[in-house]
Tab-separated table of C-alpha atoms in Angstrom:
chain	number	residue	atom	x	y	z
A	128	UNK	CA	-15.657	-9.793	-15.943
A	129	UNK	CA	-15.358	-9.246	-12.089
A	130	UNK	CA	-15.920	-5.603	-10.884
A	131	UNK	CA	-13.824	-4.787	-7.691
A	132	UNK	CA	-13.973	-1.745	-5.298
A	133	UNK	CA	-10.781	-0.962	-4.466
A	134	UNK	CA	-9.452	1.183	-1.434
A	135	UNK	CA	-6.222	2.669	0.052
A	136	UNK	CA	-6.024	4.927	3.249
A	137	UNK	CA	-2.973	3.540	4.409
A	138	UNK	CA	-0.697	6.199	3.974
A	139	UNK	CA	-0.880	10.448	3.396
A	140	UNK	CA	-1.973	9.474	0.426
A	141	UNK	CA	-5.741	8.314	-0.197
A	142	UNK	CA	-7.738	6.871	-3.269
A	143	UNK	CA	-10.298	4.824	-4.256
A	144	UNK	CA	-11.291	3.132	-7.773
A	145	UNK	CA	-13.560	1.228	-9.464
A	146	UNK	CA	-11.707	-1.223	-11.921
A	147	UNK	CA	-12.292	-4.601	-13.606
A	148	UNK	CA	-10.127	-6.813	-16.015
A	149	UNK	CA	-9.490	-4.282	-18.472
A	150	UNK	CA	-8.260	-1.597	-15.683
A	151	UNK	CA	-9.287	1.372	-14.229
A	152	UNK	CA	-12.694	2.493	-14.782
A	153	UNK	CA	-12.624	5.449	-12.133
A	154	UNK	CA	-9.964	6.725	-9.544
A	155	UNK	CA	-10.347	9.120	-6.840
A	156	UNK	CA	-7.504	10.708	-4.704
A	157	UNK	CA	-6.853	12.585	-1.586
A	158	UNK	CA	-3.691	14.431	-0.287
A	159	UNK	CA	-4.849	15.538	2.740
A	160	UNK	CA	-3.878	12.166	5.660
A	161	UNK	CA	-5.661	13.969	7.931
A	162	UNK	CA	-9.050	14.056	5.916
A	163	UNK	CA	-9.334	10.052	4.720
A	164	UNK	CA	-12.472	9.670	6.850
A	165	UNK	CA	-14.369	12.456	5.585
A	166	UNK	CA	-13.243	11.581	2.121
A	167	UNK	CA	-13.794	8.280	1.764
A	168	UNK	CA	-17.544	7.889	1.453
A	169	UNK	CA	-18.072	10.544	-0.984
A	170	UNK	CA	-15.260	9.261	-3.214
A	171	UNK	CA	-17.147	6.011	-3.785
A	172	UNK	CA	-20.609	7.559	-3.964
A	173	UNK	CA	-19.279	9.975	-6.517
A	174	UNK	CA	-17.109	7.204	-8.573
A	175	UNK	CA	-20.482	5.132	-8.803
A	176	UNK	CA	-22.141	8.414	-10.065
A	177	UNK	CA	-20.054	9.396	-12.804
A	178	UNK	CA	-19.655	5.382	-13.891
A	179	UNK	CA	-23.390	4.878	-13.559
A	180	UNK	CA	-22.562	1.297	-11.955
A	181	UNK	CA	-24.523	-0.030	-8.978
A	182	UNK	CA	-22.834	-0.677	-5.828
A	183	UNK	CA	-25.154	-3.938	-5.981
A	184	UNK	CA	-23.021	-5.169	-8.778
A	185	UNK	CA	-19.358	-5.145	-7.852
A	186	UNK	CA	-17.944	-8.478	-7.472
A	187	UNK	CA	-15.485	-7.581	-4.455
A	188	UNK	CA	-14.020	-4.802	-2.455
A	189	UNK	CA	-9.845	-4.966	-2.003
A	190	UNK	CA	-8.161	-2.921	0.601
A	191	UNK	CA	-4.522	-1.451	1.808
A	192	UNK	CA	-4.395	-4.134	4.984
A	193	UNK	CA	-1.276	-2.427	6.288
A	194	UNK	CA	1.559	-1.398	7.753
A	195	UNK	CA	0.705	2.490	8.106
A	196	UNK	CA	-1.361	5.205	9.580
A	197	UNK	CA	-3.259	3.980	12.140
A	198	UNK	CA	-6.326	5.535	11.496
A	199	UNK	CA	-5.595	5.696	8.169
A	200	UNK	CA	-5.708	1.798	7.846
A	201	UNK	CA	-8.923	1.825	10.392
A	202	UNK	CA	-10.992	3.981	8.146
A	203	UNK	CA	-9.955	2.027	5.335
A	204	UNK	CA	-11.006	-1.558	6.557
A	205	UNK	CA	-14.120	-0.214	8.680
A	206	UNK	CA	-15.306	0.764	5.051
A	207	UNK	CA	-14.525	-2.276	3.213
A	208	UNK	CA	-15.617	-4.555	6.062
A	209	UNK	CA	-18.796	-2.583	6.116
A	210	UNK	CA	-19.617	-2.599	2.309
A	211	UNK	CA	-18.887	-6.348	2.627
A	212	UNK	CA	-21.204	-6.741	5.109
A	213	UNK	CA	-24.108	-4.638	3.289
A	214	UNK	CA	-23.457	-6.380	0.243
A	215	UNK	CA	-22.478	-10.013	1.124
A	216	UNK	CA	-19.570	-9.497	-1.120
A	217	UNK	CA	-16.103	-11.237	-0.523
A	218	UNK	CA	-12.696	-8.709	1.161
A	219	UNK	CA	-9.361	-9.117	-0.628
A	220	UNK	CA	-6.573	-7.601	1.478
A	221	UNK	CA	-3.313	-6.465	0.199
A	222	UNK	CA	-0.005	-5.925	1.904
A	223	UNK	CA	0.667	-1.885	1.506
A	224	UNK	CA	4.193	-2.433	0.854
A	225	UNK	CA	3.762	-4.960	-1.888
A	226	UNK	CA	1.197	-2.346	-3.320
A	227	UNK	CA	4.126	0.639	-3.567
A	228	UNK	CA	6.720	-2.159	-4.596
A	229	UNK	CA	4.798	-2.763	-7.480
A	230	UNK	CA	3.953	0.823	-8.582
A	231	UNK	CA	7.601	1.046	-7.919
A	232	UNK	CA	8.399	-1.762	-10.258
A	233	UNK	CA	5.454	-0.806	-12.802
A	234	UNK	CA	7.455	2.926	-13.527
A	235	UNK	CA	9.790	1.858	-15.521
A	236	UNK	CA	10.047	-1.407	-17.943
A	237	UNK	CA	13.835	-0.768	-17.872
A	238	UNK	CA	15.255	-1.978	-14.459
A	239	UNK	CA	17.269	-5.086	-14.502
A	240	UNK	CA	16.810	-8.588	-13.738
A	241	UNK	CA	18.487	-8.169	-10.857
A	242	UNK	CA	17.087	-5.030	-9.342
A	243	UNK	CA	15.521	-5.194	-5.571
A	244	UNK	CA	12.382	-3.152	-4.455
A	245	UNK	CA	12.305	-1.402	-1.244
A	246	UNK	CA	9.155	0.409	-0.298
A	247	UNK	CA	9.407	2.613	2.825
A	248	UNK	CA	6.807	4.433	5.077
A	249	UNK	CA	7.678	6.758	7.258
A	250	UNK	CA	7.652	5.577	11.197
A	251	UNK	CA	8.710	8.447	12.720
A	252	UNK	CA	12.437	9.774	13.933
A	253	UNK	CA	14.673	7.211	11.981
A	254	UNK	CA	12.314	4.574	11.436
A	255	UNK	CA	10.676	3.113	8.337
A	256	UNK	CA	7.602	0.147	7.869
A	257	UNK	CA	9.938	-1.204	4.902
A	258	UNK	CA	10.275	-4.957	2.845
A	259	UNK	CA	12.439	-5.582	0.285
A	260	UNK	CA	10.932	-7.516	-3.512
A	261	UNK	CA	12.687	-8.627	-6.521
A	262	UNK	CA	11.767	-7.089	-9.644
A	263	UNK	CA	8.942	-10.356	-9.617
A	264	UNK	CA	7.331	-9.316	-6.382
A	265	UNK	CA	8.710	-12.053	-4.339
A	266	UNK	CA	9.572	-10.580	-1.163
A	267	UNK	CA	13.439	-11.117	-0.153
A	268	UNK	CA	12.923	-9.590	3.103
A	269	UNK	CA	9.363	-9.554	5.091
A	270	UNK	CA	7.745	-6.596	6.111
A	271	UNK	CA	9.509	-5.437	9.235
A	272	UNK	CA	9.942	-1.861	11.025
A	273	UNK	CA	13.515	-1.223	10.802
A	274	UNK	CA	15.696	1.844	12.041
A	275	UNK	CA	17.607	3.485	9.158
A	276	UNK	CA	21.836	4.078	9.881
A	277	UNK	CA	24.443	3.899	7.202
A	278	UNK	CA	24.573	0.508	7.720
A	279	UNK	CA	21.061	-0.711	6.333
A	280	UNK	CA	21.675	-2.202	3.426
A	281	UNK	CA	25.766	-2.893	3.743
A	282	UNK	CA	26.341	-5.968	1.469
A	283	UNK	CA	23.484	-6.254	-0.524
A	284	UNK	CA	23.834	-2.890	-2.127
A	285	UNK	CA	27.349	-3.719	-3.536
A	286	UNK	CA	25.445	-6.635	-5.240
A	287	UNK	CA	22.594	-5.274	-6.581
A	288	UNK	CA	20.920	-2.036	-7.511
A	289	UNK	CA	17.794	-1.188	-4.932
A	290	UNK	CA	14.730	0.950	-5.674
A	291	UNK	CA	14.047	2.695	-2.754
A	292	UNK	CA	10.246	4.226	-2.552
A	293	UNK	CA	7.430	5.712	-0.609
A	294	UNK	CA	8.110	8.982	1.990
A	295	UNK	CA	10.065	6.574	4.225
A	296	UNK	CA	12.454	6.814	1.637
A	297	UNK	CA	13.431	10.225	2.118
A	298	UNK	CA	15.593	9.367	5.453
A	299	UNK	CA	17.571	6.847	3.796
A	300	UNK	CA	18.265	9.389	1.276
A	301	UNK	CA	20.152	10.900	3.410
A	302	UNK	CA	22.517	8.342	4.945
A	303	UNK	CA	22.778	6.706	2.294
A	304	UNK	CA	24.805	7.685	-0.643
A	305	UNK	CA	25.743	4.567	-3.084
A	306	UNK	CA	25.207	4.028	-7.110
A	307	UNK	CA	23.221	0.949	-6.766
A	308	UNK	CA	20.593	3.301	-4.984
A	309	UNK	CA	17.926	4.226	-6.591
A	310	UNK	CA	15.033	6.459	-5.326
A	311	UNK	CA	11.762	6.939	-6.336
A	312	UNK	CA	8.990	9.534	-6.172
A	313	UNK	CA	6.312	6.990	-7.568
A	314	UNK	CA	3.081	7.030	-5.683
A	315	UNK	CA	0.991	4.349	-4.983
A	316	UNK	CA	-2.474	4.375	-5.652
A	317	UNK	CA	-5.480	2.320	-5.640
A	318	UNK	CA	-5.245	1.355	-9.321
A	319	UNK	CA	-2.005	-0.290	-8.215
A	320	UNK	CA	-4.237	-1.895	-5.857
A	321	UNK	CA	-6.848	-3.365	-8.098
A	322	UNK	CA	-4.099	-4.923	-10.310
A	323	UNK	CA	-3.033	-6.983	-7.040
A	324	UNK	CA	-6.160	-7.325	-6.097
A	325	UNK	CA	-7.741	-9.111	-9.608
A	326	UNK	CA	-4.842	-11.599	-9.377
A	327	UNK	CA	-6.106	-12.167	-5.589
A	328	UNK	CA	-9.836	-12.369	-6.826
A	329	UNK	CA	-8.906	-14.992	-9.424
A	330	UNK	CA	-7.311	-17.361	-6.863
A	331	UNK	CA	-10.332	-17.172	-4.741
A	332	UNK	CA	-8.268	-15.387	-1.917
A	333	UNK	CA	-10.355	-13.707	0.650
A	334	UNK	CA	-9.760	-13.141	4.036
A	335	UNK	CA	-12.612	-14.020	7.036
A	336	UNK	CA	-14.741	-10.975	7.115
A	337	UNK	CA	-15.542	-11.161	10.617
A	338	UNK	CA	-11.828	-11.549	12.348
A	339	UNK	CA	-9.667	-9.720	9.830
A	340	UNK	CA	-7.644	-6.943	11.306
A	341	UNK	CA	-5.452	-4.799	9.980
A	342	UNK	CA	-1.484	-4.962	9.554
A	343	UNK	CA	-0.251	-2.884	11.920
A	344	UNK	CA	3.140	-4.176	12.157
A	345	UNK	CA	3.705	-2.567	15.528
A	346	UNK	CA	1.565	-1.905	18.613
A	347	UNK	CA	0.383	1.508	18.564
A	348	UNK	CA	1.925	4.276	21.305
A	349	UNK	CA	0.479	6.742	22.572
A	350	UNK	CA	2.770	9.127	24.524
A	351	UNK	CA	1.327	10.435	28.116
A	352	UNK	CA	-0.211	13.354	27.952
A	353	UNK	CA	1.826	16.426	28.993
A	354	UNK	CA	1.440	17.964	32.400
């Protein structure tokens, strides 16, 4: 029964778990984005604590590969990569999107065939990281940073209802009014993760330790400094 390490800094919200083919053995969350480094570390010392388990025996380490915080996603990976490394163990990466689509799709056994997925993080002003899934996970629309208007989702939404999730969410609540919409306050977590990631560890898909790099999505600004 594989035992996987599972981690998620990608967004405000932070957690780590230990879990294997039955589940969740052990989560551990954070709230505060601007404290993922710090907690990190501790979270995974503590989780193999309380579970008794030996880092020396997990099977894998998954992580959030992106789009989201910057640093976030770097503290994230720099762990992972470096546990990997320690260990010799293989790195399963997982799209953050497809992570809160399926915690988004996992809340409620009642949504229809037909029903559409749309995770969103928040990009600042009127911008979202968003994708859109069907209610199987295939993605109907890559991952793509898109600007939010009225217009969004003209045409599909007359078709079919959409799920919209994740803090990104928040500004298309508010231009967009519509009863095919559907929003969420489901969050994401790393037991999410380790759900995605088992199915990933299963088909043997790893990415190359050495040049993996995380999904950014979009080059990182930095505004000039101010005078």
């Amino acid at each position: 029964m594989p035992l996987l390490l599972n981690i998620d800094t990608a967004t405000e919200h932070a957690s780590v778990c230990l879990s294997n083919e039955s589940g969740v053995l052990l989560l551990k969350e954070s709230h505060d984005q601007k404290n993922h480094g710090a907690f990190l570390q501790p979270a995974i010392q503590q989780i193999l604590l309380e579970t008794g388990i030996a880092i020396s025996t997990i099977d894998a380490i998954s992580v959030s590969e992106g789009p989201g915080s910057y640093t976030g996603l770097r503290v994230g990976l720099a762990s992972a990569k470096g546990l990997c490394y320690a260990l010799q163990k293989p790195l399963i990466a997982i799209n953050t999107l497809t992570i809160m689509a399926y915690a988004a799709i996992n809340q409620n056994k009642h949504f229809t065939s037909n029903t559409l997925f749309c995770p969103m993080i928040d990009a600042r002003r009127m911008e979202v990281f968003t994708a859109l899934y069907d209610i199987h996970l295939q993605p109907i629309e890559a991952p793509n940073a898109k600007i939010l208007d009225k217009a969004s989702f003209e045409g599909i939404i007359n078709e079919q209802p959409i799920v919209f999730s994740g803090n990104g969410s928040i500004k298309m609540q508010t231009e967009l009014s519509h009863t095919n919409a559907i929003f969420s306050l489901v969050q994401h977590t790393a037991a999410h993760l380790s759900a995605l990631a088992y199915q990933s560890f299963k088909a043997a898909n790893f990415v190359e330790l050495a040049y993996f790099e995380p999904f950014y999505l979009k080059a990182f600004y930095s505004p000039p400094p101010k005078k």
